[in-house]
């Protein structure tokens, strides 16, 4: 297997953490320009700017570093540029919009990195769709050249796709014919379920390495419009203008997103509201989120604090911690989640956020939603630990509900409460479209109604009766029970746990999003393990080399 | 990888075909008893009766041969015993109901076999649920001892589960803790989505190798009732009686299911209505289904013919051919599907079957539905070839719609028609719950209405305009276009094709069934490839040996 050699592969507290934070002034691969209510995000990948050595990012192909910038840009457009109504995604190269994920990078990456890379890029594309749905912005993919593989998948995340008609430029999925893998960044799901291309045409399209261009690309609904090269610039402008005009104008002034401050130790990341500590030998991490004692009481107060608003900053820190868990702490099996601090602050904030239409609070609410989804989709076991000093209330309680189990100390000697707020009543739908409480009580919807009927702090014993705890030991059993559960979890096959959690976490309905992460990603992960793709003679390994791939011809 | 050695691994025309046909008189592993309207299906696996040498089927563990008998029994109950209203699934061993799929068998099987084995067992369990929904029967899992892994998954397919309370017997999913794989035969899907067990409890349950018994098994909704050993026999009888009484009584007399007659050649299987021919060097098979000139005009006539009714026999033959394609012709990449014969016969038969409530026609209709689903789920590419002599009408047209592409000869010199009948209007829903036409035109539901508005034979050029063909070349291009498409398909990575088809075939809604085949199976297939399960030190390989498994601890 041509893997791992050049890839930082395991929990390496002395190593450098993946850097997820960036800023437009530091971008190496994108140019972000905002003019009035139209932003242009131009892909301009620096071939020498790969996140690690060993590959060149030719033809606007991307690696994690490129996608981190894209995710940053979309985020900043939401927070720093609320006035923007249309975002043009386009490229700066001649004849090529984007060649997709870099093949040499994929080939030389460890399986675990590859899977997490794909997950992150999927989240970025879903983030674009989330911005369209919830952030007063529409996205235009202005394909100024060929969009192949991940390049076309990026376009599929946009609301509208226009393709230049220069007799050459096409959209394509060359993965199956050339690489022996799938268009796994949502491609095979979005062509059938979002663009609703006829399935036999999807089959044909996915088999033509050079892609489809011109009139047929429109007829087959692969793009919305083709535009002659001579009219390209003016048409893109017109299209962007028209798209912007479908959205109400917004005069708001944005807030700045400063970098997070993090103290990095050998076995901990310490943010202001979030702490992540780990023990490599035990393969366990402790993730703690803390609510402060004071907070703004209304949306204007929240906006005045901007990125310093505790709720926003706490979830930004949580988001960062989750990403480091995925990419930099791969050996960690289990994360023990605690919420501490002032529960009243969480309640006040949840109530502030509920139904608030002010743009900033709306943005933060959707950011919290995306962070919680990131947690649902993280391939680590999460056990919520609810003991002394707990503040699992409302939006913090969602972290416990996102976890695989909750351990609740139920003992008369300890005054422990769980708090129900409006945040648990559908403010943060999961990828499956329903709330974490609804998912938990799929078989007992009346239980959801009971729990939500009084939005208050609930004592431990009552919370246990309401079904909010997996286990509720008393003080005598508490430590042993938790210790055994932790040791046991760390002893299981990491792969079996990943597969199990991917199934159990998403009971009930399915959406395009769950199809992407459940169905498409699982098949892609399978294929990434198969010798026909990743073996010495596999297509992914041989592509671009003089060696022709050789397949084991068995259909499975 | 501890695989393949003892497993017939490829297209082997000289080899023995897997024998899917059997009869209660030949069962080695089950006893089927029918008493009035209650049938008992008793698992009694012969340890020496494995389908191939190398493993012993201890503790009612099963292999493909055991499941073939179960599938046969369920089928016969539907056709030979329409009077049966309740089916008791129980075991003949002391303290053990069923230990699940045999580990040594799994360990020594090739990946492709393992995947197809799991698919077949999944179909068998879905077949039990289909019989409950559509065949006037209810299933009682009477667990007279521990049901582990696949044993409990079998029980989950039943309508009701009772478990003996002998202080020992439990239900369990030991896959994750002991074997490093998943309960992949629907287990992880049915506990959350059918029994709607709370997801944190599912997590706990799936981590306890010894399982859960007694009162807690009921509290957690894992079983419906526990019964003391002293009252076991009478309670099971009462439960079966009560279950039978929830269903209307039926006086009908069944029809016999004789074995299919098949001429087996080195490169062909020739049935009466179905022919399967293949070229191993080209990796292409030709599957042809034929309609006769005469047929019964009403349900009574169909019943009088019984298993000889052409429609039933043709689809039984098709079902057999599909299974041989999966298990015995693994190197075949592409199947060219043709329908020939008298289209008027298909139309007459479809009309006969539409809305008919007579038990036999109803059973056949659901059998055709299940066979078409088997086709949707077969990991081969299917191209429908619609040329001279074609009879792609109604229920036969569903085969073209189930395929990945349709090639239609559209030439004035050839009188070629496609036929729309009532069978295309929802008679045969796919696993996603909607019809193949609805899936095809997910983005254009009005097109479905247009196509269904006139149920008639449609000339080729009109059919092409209606969107029923992927390609419609004229006579000049026909041969070249088809030849190139065939060569191209056979050149692609078989794994990439499997993953691509698994995604593209199921546009639109998801059901428990698509979740099992799409999400759960894909994760299981991934895990089956991982060294942590299938490597030399993998859990699946080490289980039951003195070697302790060793895991690569990275979470992916």
mmCIF file of N, CA, C and O in Angstrom, chain B residues 166-228:
data_model
loop_
_atom_site.group_PDB
_atom_site.id
_atom_site.type_symbol
_atom_site.label_atom_id
_atom_site.label_comp_id
_atom_site.label_asym_id
_atom_site.label_seq_id
_atom_site.Cartn_x
_atom_site.Cartn_y
_atom_site.Cartn_z
ATOM 1 N N UNK B 166 -34.048 -18.115 31.574
ATOM 2 C CA UNK B 166 -33.465 -19.267 32.283
ATOM 3 C C UNK B 166 -32.226 -18.815 33.053
ATOM 4 O O UNK B 166 -31.371 -19.605 33.384
ATOM 5 N N UNK B 167 -32.124 -17.525 33.284
ATOM 6 C CA UNK B 167 -30.994 -16.882 33.977
ATOM 7 C C UNK B 167 -29.721 -16.852 33.129
ATOM 8 O O UNK B 167 -28.702 -16.347 33.553
ATOM 9 N N UNK B 168 -29.774 -17.395 31.925
ATOM 10 C CA UNK B 168 -28.576 -17.432 31.083
ATOM 11 C C UNK B 168 -28.802 -16.821 29.710
ATOM 12 O O UNK B 168 -27.952 -16.125 29.187
ATOM 13 N N UNK B 169 -29.941 -17.129 29.160
ATOM 14 C CA UNK B 169 -30.152 -16.789 27.758
ATOM 15 C C UNK B 169 -30.303 -15.291 27.573
ATOM 16 O O UNK B 169 -31.034 -14.622 28.306
ATOM 17 N N UNK B 170 -29.607 -14.778 26.566
ATOM 18 C CA UNK B 170 -29.572 -13.343 26.319
ATOM 19 C C UNK B 170 -29.671 -13.084 24.823
ATOM 20 O O UNK B 170 -29.560 -14.002 24.008
ATOM 21 N N UNK B 171 -29.894 -11.828 24.491
ATOM 22 C CA UNK B 171 -29.680 -11.400 23.110
ATOM 23 C C UNK B 171 -28.398 -10.571 23.121
ATOM 24 O O UNK B 171 -28.123 -9.867 24.099
ATOM 25 N N UNK B 172 -27.637 -10.670 22.039
ATOM 26 C CA UNK B 172 -26.345 -9.975 22.052
ATOM 27 C C UNK B 172 -25.840 -9.650 20.658
ATOM 28 O O UNK B 172 -26.194 -10.309 19.677
ATOM 29 N N UNK B 173 -25.057 -8.604 20.599
ATOM 30 C CA UNK B 173 -24.264 -8.253 19.412
ATOM 31 C C UNK B 173 -22.789 -8.295 19.810
ATOM 32 O O UNK B 173 -22.213 -7.258 20.185
ATOM 33 N N UNK B 174 -22.154 -9.440 19.727
ATOM 34 C CA UNK B 174 -20.749 -9.490 20.146
ATOM 35 C C UNK B 174 -19.775 -9.068 19.055
ATOM 36 O O UNK B 174 -18.557 -9.139 19.257
ATOM 37 N N UNK B 175 -20.287 -8.599 17.912
ATOM 38 C CA UNK B 175 -19.388 -8.319 16.782
ATOM 39 C C UNK B 175 -18.322 -7.284 17.111
ATOM 40 O O UNK B 175 -17.146 -7.476 16.828
ATOM 41 N N UNK B 176 -18.748 -6.150 17.646
ATOM 42 C CA UNK B 176 -17.763 -5.091 17.905
ATOM 43 C C UNK B 176 -16.775 -5.530 18.991
ATOM 44 O O UNK B 176 -15.564 -5.499 18.777
ATOM 45 N N UNK B 177 -17.221 -5.969 20.169
ATOM 46 C CA UNK B 177 -16.235 -6.305 21.196
ATOM 47 C C UNK B 177 -15.383 -7.530 20.882
ATOM 48 O O UNK B 177 -14.218 -7.559 21.273
ATOM 49 N N UNK B 178 -15.926 -8.518 20.207
ATOM 50 C CA UNK B 178 -15.144 -9.748 20.031
ATOM 51 C C UNK B 178 -14.518 -9.905 18.657
ATOM 52 O O UNK B 178 -13.466 -10.520 18.515
ATOM 53 N N UNK B 179 -15.174 -9.396 17.635
ATOM 54 C CA UNK B 179 -14.740 -9.737 16.276
ATOM 55 C C UNK B 179 -14.226 -8.545 15.482
ATOM 56 O O UNK B 179 -13.698 -8.710 14.385
ATOM 57 N N UNK B 180 -14.404 -7.365 16.005
ATOM 58 C CA UNK B 180 -13.940 -6.181 15.284
ATOM 59 C C UNK B 180 -14.706 -5.908 14.003
ATOM 60 O O UNK B 180 -14.211 -5.218 13.107
ATOM 61 N N UNK B 181 -15.922 -6.423 13.901
ATOM 62 C CA UNK B 181 -16.768 -6.121 12.738
ATOM 63 C C UNK B 181 -18.133 -5.635 13.239
ATOM 64 O O UNK B 181 -18.310 -5.413 14.442
ATOM 65 N N UNK B 182 -19.083 -5.438 12.335
ATOM 66 C CA UNK B 182 -20.394 -4.909 12.725
ATOM 67 C C UNK B 182 -21.459 -6.005 12.711
ATOM 68 O O UNK B 182 -21.315 -6.992 11.993
ATOM 69 N N UNK B 183 -22.521 -5.811 13.458
ATOM 70 C CA UNK B 183 -23.735 -6.595 13.200
ATOM 71 C C UNK B 183 -24.322 -6.058 11.897
ATOM 72 O O UNK B 183 -25.109 -5.120 11.895
ATOM 73 N N UNK B 184 -23.848 -6.640 10.789
ATOM 74 C CA UNK B 184 -24.092 -6.018 9.490
ATOM 75 C C UNK B 184 -25.277 -6.602 8.742
ATOM 76 O O UNK B 184 -25.571 -6.193 7.621
ATOM 77 N N UNK B 185 -25.963 -7.565 9.327
ATOM 78 C CA UNK B 185 -27.137 -8.114 8.642
ATOM 79 C C UNK B 185 -28.383 -7.383 9.143
ATOM 80 O O UNK B 185 -29.362 -7.987 9.579
ATOM 81 N N UNK B 186 -28.303 -6.080 9.046
ATOM 82 C CA UNK B 186 -29.442 -5.254 9.413
ATOM 83 C C UNK B 186 -29.485 -4.897 10.890
ATOM 84 O O UNK B 186 -30.298 -4.059 11.296
ATOM 85 N N UNK B 187 -28.621 -5.510 11.680
ATOM 86 C CA UNK B 187 -28.722 -5.333 13.126
ATOM 87 C C UNK B 187 -28.660 -3.886 13.581
ATOM 88 O O UNK B 187 -29.559 -3.404 14.283
ATOM 89 N N UNK B 188 -27.633 -3.182 13.157
ATOM 90 C CA UNK B 188 -27.466 -1.803 13.626
ATOM 91 C C UNK B 188 -28.552 -0.887 13.083
ATOM 92 O O UNK B 188 -28.776 0.196 13.619
ATOM 93 N N UNK B 189 -29.191 -1.289 12.005
ATOM 94 C CA UNK B 189 -30.286 -0.472 11.467
ATOM 95 C C UNK B 189 -31.608 -0.805 12.169
ATOM 96 O O UNK B 189 -32.373 0.087 12.522
ATOM 97 N N UNK B 190 -31.871 -2.096 12.350
ATOM 98 C CA UNK B 190 -33.176 -2.457 12.920
ATOM 99 C C UNK B 190 -33.291 -2.085 14.396
ATOM 100 O O UNK B 190 -34.390 -1.780 14.861
ATOM 101 N N UNK B 191 -32.197 -2.117 15.159
ATOM 102 C CA UNK B 191 -32.387 -1.716 16.563
ATOM 103 C C UNK B 191 -32.739 -0.238 16.667
ATOM 104 O O UNK B 191 -33.547 0.133 17.495
ATOM 105 N N UNK B 192 -32.157 0.595 15.824
ATOM 106 C CA UNK B 192 -32.505 2.022 15.921
ATOM 107 C C UNK B 192 -33.803 2.355 15.187
ATOM 108 O O UNK B 192 -34.605 3.138 15.674
ATOM 109 N N UNK B 193 -33.991 1.786 14.005
ATOM 110 C CA UNK B 193 -35.082 2.251 13.149
ATOM 111 C C UNK B 193 -36.340 1.381 13.190
ATOM 112 O O UNK B 193 -37.424 1.854 12.854
ATOM 113 N N UNK B 194 -36.214 0.117 13.565
ATOM 114 C CA UNK B 194 -37.404 -0.731 13.640
ATOM 115 C C UNK B 194 -37.854 -0.865 15.095
ATOM 116 O O UNK B 194 -38.975 -0.512 15.427
ATOM 117 N N UNK B 195 -36.980 -1.308 15.948
ATOM 118 C CA UNK B 195 -37.345 -1.421 17.361
ATOM 119 C C UNK B 195 -37.208 -0.088 18.075
ATOM 120 O O UNK B 195 -37.734 0.100 19.169
ATOM 121 N N UNK B 196 -36.519 0.841 17.446
ATOM 122 C CA UNK B 196 -36.372 2.208 17.974
ATOM 123 C C UNK B 196 -35.835 2.236 19.402
ATOM 124 O O UNK B 196 -36.285 2.997 20.252
ATOM 125 N N UNK B 197 -34.862 1.394 19.616
ATOM 126 C CA UNK B 197 -34.146 1.406 20.891
ATOM 127 C C UNK B 197 -33.354 2.711 20.968
ATOM 128 O O UNK B 197 -32.778 3.154 19.964
ATOM 129 N N UNK B 198 -33.329 3.309 22.130
ATOM 130 C CA UNK B 198 -32.599 4.569 22.307
ATOM 131 C C UNK B 198 -31.155 4.391 21.884
ATOM 132 O O UNK B 198 -30.521 3.405 22.222
ATOM 133 N N UNK B 199 -30.612 5.391 21.170
ATOM 134 C CA UNK B 199 -29.310 5.167 20.532
ATOM 135 C C UNK B 199 -28.188 4.944 21.523
ATOM 136 O O UNK B 199 -27.244 4.211 21.238
ATOM 137 N N UNK B 200 -28.249 5.554 22.709
ATOM 138 C CA UNK B 200 -27.164 5.301 23.672
ATOM 139 C C UNK B 200 -27.257 3.876 24.213
ATOM 140 O O UNK B 200 -26.257 3.231 24.490
ATOM 141 N N UNK B 201 -28.483 3.373 24.323
ATOM 142 C CA UNK B 201 -28.627 1.980 24.744
ATOM 143 C C UNK B 201 -28.143 1.030 23.647
ATOM 144 O O UNK B 201 -27.570 -0.025 23.933
ATOM 145 N N UNK B 202 -28.407 1.391 22.406
ATOM 146 C CA UNK B 202 -27.879 0.585 21.292
ATOM 147 C C UNK B 202 -26.364 0.513 21.390
ATOM 148 O O UNK B 202 -25.756 -0.542 21.166
ATOM 149 N N UNK B 203 -25.769 1.634 21.724
ATOM 150 C CA UNK B 203 -24.314 1.704 21.848
ATOM 151 C C UNK B 203 -23.830 0.766 22.958
ATOM 152 O O UNK B 203 -22.889 -0.009 22.770
ATOM 153 N N UNK B 204 -24.482 0.834 24.090
ATOM 154 C CA UNK B 204 -24.094 -0.025 25.212
ATOM 155 C C UNK B 204 -24.308 -1.492 24.851
ATOM 156 O O UNK B 204 -23.424 -2.336 25.009
ATOM 157 N N UNK B 205 -25.479 -1.770 24.327
ATOM 158 C CA UNK B 205 -25.815 -3.155 23.971
ATOM 159 C C UNK B 205 -24.795 -3.727 22.991
ATOM 160 O O UNK B 205 -24.350 -4.875 23.136
ATOM 161 N N UNK B 206 -24.399 -2.923 22.013
ATOM 162 C CA UNK B 206 -23.475 -3.411 20.978
ATOM 163 C C UNK B 206 -22.050 -3.556 21.496
ATOM 164 O O UNK B 206 -21.167 -3.976 20.760
ATOM 165 N N UNK B 207 -21.824 -3.180 22.732
ATOM 166 C CA UNK B 207 -20.484 -3.288 23.308
ATOM 167 C C UNK B 207 -20.397 -4.395 24.366
ATOM 168 O O UNK B 207 -19.331 -4.676 24.878
ATOM 169 N N UNK B 208 -21.539 -5.013 24.679
ATOM 170 C CA UNK B 208 -21.549 -6.057 25.721
ATOM 171 C C UNK B 208 -21.561 -7.423 25.047
ATOM 172 O O UNK B 208 -22.594 -7.878 24.560
ATOM 173 N N UNK B 209 -20.412 -8.070 25.021
ATOM 174 C CA UNK B 209 -20.300 -9.340 24.295
ATOM 175 C C UNK B 209 -21.317 -10.362 24.778
ATOM 176 O O UNK B 209 -21.901 -11.091 23.977
ATOM 177 N N UNK B 210 -21.534 -10.411 26.106
ATOM 178 C CA UNK B 210 -22.428 -11.449 26.629
ATOM 179 C C UNK B 210 -23.901 -11.077 26.480
ATOM 180 O O UNK B 210 -24.773 -11.905 26.727
ATOM 181 N N UNK B 211 -24.171 -9.848 26.089
ATOM 182 C CA UNK B 211 -25.536 -9.476 25.776
ATOM 183 C C UNK B 211 -26.363 -9.051 26.972
ATOM 184 O O UNK B 211 -25.850 -8.838 28.071
ATOM 185 N N UNK B 212 -27.651 -8.915 26.739
ATOM 186 C CA UNK B 212 -28.582 -8.437 27.758
ATOM 187 C C UNK B 212 -29.718 -9.442 27.859
ATOM 188 O O UNK B 212 -30.208 -9.939 26.844
ATOM 189 N N UNK B 213 -30.124 -9.728 29.073
ATOM 190 C CA UNK B 213 -31.148 -10.748 29.276
ATOM 191 C C UNK B 213 -32.206 -10.242 30.249
ATOM 192 O O UNK B 213 -32.090 -9.158 30.811
ATOM 193 N N UNK B 214 -33.227 -11.061 30.407
ATOM 194 C CA UNK B 214 -34.227 -10.814 31.445
ATOM 195 C C UNK B 214 -34.931 -9.471 31.303
ATOM 196 O O UNK B 214 -35.153 -8.964 30.193
ATOM 197 N N UNK B 215 -35.253 -8.908 32.469
ATOM 198 C CA UNK B 215 -36.080 -7.710 32.522
ATOM 199 C C UNK B 215 -35.489 -6.544 31.719
ATOM 200 O O UNK B 215 -36.200 -5.808 31.053
ATOM 201 N N UNK B 216 -34.172 -6.385 31.807
ATOM 202 C CA UNK B 216 -33.560 -5.269 31.095
ATOM 203 C C UNK B 216 -33.732 -5.401 29.580
ATOM 204 O O UNK B 216 -33.890 -4.396 28.873
ATOM 205 N N UNK B 217 -33.706 -6.611 29.072
ATOM 206 C CA UNK B 217 -33.903 -6.816 27.633
ATOM 207 C C UNK B 217 -35.275 -6.295 27.201
ATOM 208 O O UNK B 217 -35.439 -5.764 26.105
ATOM 209 N N UNK B 218 -36.261 -6.438 28.105
ATOM 210 C CA UNK B 218 -37.602 -5.925 27.798
ATOM 211 C C UNK B 218 -37.632 -4.407 27.974
ATOM 212 O O UNK B 218 -38.133 -3.681 27.116
ATOM 213 N N UNK B 219 -37.076 -3.938 29.079
ATOM 214 C CA UNK B 219 -37.065 -2.491 29.343
ATOM 215 C C UNK B 219 -36.404 -1.714 28.206
ATOM 216 O O UNK B 219 -36.813 -0.612 27.878
ATOM 217 N N UNK B 220 -35.376 -2.293 27.669
ATOM 218 C CA UNK B 220 -34.654 -1.618 26.588
ATOM 219 C C UNK B 220 -35.262 -1.895 25.216
ATOM 220 O O UNK B 220 -34.679 -1.542 24.199
ATOM 221 N N UNK B 221 -36.383 -2.572 25.180
ATOM 222 C CA UNK B 221 -37.082 -2.867 23.912
ATOM 223 C C UNK B 221 -36.294 -3.802 22.991
ATOM 224 O O UNK B 221 -36.547 -3.835 21.780
ATOM 225 N N UNK B 222 -35.357 -4.540 23.554
ATOM 226 C CA UNK B 222 -34.594 -5.476 22.713
ATOM 227 C C UNK B 222 -35.412 -6.718 22.413
ATOM 228 O O UNK B 222 -35.249 -7.340 21.361
ATOM 229 N N UNK B 223 -36.283 -7.083 23.336
ATOM 230 C CA UNK B 223 -37.249 -8.167 23.108
ATOM 231 C C UNK B 223 -38.588 -7.679 23.639
ATOM 232 O O UNK B 223 -38.659 -6.699 24.394
ATOM 233 N N UNK B 224 -39.655 -8.392 23.262
ATOM 234 C CA UNK B 224 -40.972 -7.946 23.698
ATOM 235 C C UNK B 224 -41.400 -8.555 25.018
ATOM 236 O O UNK B 224 -42.239 -8.012 25.726
ATOM 237 N N UNK B 225 -40.813 -9.708 25.338
ATOM 238 C CA UNK B 225 -41.280 -10.410 26.538
ATOM 239 C C UNK B 225 -40.232 -11.431 26.934
ATOM 240 O O UNK B 225 -39.606 -12.044 26.056
ATOM 241 N N UNK B 226 -40.046 -11.630 28.233
ATOM 242 C CA UNK B 226 -39.253 -12.776 28.682
ATOM 243 C C UNK B 226 -40.191 -13.740 29.390
ATOM 244 O O UNK B 226 -41.152 -13.329 30.051
ATOM 245 N N UNK B 227 -39.905 -15.010 29.229
ATOM 246 C CA UNK B 227 -40.814 -16.056 29.690
ATOM 247 C C UNK B 227 -40.014 -17.076 30.497
ATOM 248 O O UNK B 227 -39.010 -17.592 30.009
ATOM 249 N N UNK B 228 -40.472 -17.377 31.718
ATOM 250 C CA UNK B 228 -39.746 -18.377 32.510
ATOM 251 C C UNK B 228 -39.691 -19.708 31.766
ATOM 252 O O UNK B 228 -40.633 -20.087 31.063
#
